[in-house]
Short mmCIF file of N, CA and C in Angstrom, two decimals:
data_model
loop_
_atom_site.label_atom_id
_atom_site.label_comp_id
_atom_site.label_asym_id
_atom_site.label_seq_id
_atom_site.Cartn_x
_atom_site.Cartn_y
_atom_site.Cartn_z
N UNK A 3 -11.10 -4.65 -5.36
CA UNK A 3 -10.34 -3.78 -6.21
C UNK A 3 -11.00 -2.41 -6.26
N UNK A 4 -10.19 -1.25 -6.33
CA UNK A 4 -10.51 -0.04 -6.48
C UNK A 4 -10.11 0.48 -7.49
N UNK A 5 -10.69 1.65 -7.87
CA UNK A 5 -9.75 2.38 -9.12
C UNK A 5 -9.99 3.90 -8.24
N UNK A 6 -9.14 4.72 -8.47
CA UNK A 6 -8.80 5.53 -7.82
C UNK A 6 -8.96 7.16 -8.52
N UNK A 7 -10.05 7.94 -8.72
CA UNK A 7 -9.38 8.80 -10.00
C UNK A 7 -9.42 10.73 -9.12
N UNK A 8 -8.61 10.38 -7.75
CA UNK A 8 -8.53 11.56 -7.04
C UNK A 8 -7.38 11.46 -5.77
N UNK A 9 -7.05 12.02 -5.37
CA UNK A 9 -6.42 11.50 -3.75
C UNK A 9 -6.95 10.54 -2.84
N UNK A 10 -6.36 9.94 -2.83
CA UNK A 10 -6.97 8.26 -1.96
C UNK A 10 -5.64 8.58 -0.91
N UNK A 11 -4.77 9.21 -0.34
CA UNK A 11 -4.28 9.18 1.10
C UNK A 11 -3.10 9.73 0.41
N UNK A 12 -1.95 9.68 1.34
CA UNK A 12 -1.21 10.36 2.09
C UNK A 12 -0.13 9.78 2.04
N UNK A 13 1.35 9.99 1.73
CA UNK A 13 2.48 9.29 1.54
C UNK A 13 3.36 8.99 2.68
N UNK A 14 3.84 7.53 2.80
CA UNK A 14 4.49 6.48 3.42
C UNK A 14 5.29 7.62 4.57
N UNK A 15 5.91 8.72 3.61
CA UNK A 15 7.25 9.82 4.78
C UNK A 15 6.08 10.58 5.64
N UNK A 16 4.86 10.78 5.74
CA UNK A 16 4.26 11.40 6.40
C UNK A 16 3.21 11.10 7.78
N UNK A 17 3.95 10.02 7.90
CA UNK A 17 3.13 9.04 8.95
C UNK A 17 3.27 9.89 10.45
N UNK A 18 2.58 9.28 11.38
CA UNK A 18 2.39 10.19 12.60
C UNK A 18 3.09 9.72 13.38
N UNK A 19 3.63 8.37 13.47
CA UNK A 19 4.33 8.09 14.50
C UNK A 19 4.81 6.88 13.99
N UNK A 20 5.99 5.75 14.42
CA UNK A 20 6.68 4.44 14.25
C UNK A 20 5.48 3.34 14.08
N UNK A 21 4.72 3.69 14.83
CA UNK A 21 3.62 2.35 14.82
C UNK A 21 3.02 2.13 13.70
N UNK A 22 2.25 3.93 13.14
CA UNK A 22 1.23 3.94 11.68
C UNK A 22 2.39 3.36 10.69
N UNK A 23 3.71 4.30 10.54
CA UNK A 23 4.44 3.69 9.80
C UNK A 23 4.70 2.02 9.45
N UNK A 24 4.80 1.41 10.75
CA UNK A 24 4.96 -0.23 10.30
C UNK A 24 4.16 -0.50 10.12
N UNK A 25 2.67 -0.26 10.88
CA UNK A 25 1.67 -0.66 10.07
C UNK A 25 0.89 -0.41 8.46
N UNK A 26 1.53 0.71 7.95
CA UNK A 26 1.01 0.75 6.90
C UNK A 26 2.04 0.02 5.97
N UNK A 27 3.52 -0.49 6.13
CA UNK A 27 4.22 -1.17 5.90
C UNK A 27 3.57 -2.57 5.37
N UNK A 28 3.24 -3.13 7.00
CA UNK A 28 2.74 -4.44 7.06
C UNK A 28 1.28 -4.85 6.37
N UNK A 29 0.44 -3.61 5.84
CA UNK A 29 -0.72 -3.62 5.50
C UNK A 29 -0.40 -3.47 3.33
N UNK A 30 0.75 -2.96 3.50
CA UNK A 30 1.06 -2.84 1.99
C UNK A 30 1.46 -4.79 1.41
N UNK A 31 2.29 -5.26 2.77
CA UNK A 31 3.08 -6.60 2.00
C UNK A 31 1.68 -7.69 2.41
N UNK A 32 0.83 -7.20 3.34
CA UNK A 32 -0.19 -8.31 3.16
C UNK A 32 -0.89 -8.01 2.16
N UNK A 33 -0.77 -7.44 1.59
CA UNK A 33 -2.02 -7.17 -0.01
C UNK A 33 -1.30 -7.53 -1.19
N UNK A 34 0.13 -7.47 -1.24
CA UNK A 34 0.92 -7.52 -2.32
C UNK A 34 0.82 -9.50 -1.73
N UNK A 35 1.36 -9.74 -0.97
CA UNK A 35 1.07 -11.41 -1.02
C UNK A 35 -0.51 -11.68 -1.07
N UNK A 36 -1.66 -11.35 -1.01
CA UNK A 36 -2.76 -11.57 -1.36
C UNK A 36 -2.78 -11.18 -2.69
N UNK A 37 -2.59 -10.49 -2.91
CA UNK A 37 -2.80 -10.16 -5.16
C UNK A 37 -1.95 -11.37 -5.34
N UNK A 38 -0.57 -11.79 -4.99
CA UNK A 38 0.22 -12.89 -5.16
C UNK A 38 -0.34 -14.13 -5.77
N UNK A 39 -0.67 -14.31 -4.27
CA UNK A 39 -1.43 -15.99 -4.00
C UNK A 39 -2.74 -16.24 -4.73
N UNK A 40 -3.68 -15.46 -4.92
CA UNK A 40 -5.24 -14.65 -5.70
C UNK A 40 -5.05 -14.97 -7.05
N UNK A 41 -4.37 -13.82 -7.56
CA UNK A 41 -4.42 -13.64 -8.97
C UNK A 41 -2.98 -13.82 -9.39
N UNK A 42 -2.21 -14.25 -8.91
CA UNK A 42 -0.12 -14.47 -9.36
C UNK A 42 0.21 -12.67 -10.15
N UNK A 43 -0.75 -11.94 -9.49
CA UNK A 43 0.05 -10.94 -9.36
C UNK A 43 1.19 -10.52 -8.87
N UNK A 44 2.26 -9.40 -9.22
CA UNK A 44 3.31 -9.64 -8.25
C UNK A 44 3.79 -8.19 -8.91
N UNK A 45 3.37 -6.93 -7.49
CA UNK A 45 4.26 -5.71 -7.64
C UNK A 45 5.45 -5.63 -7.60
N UNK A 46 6.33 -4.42 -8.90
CA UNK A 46 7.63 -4.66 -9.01
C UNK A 46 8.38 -3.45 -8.56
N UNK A 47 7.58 -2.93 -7.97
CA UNK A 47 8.18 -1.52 -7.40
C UNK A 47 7.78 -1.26 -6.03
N UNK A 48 7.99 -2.24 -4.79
CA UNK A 48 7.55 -1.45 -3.52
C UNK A 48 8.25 -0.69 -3.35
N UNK A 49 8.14 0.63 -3.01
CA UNK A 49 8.95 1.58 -2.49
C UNK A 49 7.90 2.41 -1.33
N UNK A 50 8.76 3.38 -1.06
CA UNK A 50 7.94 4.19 -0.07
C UNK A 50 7.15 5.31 -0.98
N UNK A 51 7.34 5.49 -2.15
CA UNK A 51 6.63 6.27 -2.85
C UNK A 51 5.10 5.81 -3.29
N UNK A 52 5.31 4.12 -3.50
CA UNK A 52 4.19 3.46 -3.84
C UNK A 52 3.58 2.82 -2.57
N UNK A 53 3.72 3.54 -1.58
CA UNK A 53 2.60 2.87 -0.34
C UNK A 53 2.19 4.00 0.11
N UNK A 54 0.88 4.05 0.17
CA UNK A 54 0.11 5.32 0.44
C UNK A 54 -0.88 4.93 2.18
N UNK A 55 -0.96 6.10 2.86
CA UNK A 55 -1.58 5.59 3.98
C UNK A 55 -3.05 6.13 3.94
N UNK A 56 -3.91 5.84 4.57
CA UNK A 56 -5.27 6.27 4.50
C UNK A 56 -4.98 7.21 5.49
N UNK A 57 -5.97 7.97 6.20
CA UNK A 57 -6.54 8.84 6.87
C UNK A 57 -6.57 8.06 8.45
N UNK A 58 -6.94 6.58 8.74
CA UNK A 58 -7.11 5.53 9.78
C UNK A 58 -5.48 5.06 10.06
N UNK A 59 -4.82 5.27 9.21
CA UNK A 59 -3.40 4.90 9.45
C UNK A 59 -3.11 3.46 8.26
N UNK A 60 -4.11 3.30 8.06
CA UNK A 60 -3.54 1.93 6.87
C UNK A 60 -3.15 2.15 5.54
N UNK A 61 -2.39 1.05 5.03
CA UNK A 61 -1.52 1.42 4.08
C UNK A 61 -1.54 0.10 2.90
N UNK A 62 -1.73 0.77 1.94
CA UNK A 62 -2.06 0.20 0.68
C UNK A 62 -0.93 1.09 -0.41
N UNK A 63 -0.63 -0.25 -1.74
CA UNK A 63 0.09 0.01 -2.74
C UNK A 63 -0.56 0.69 -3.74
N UNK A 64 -0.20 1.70 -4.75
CA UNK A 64 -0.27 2.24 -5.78
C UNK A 64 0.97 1.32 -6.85
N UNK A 65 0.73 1.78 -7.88
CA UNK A 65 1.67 1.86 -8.88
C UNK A 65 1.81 0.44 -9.52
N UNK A 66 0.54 -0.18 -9.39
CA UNK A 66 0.72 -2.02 -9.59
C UNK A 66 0.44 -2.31 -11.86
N UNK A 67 1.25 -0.75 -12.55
CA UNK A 67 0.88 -1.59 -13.92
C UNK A 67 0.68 -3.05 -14.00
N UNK A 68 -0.65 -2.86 -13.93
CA UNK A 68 -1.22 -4.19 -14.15
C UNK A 68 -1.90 -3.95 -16.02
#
């Protein structure tokens, strides 16, 4: 777990090409089913606003009011 209290990456519409895009896709729903299965967490807002990409191309959720 992280806490975040600055810019941590770069939004979902700004990807470099089809590939970073699905992958930061596929890197958002494997974490949202790991918080799932883990802790019966369960984000209620995936959107493209709440998946942020790193700098490497991977892609992680924001916005999990927990």
């Amino acid at each position: 777990y992280k806490i975040l209290l600055g810019p941590a990456g770069r939004t979902l519409t700004s990807f470099n090409n089809a590939k970073e895009m699905v992958a930061g896709v596929l890197d958002a729903m494997r974490g949202t089913c790991h918080a799932y299965k883990t802790a019966g967490l369960l984000h209620r807002n995936i959107c493209p606003d709440n998946i942020l990409l790193t700098e490497q191309g991977r892609g992680f959720l924001i916005g999990w009011d927990v």
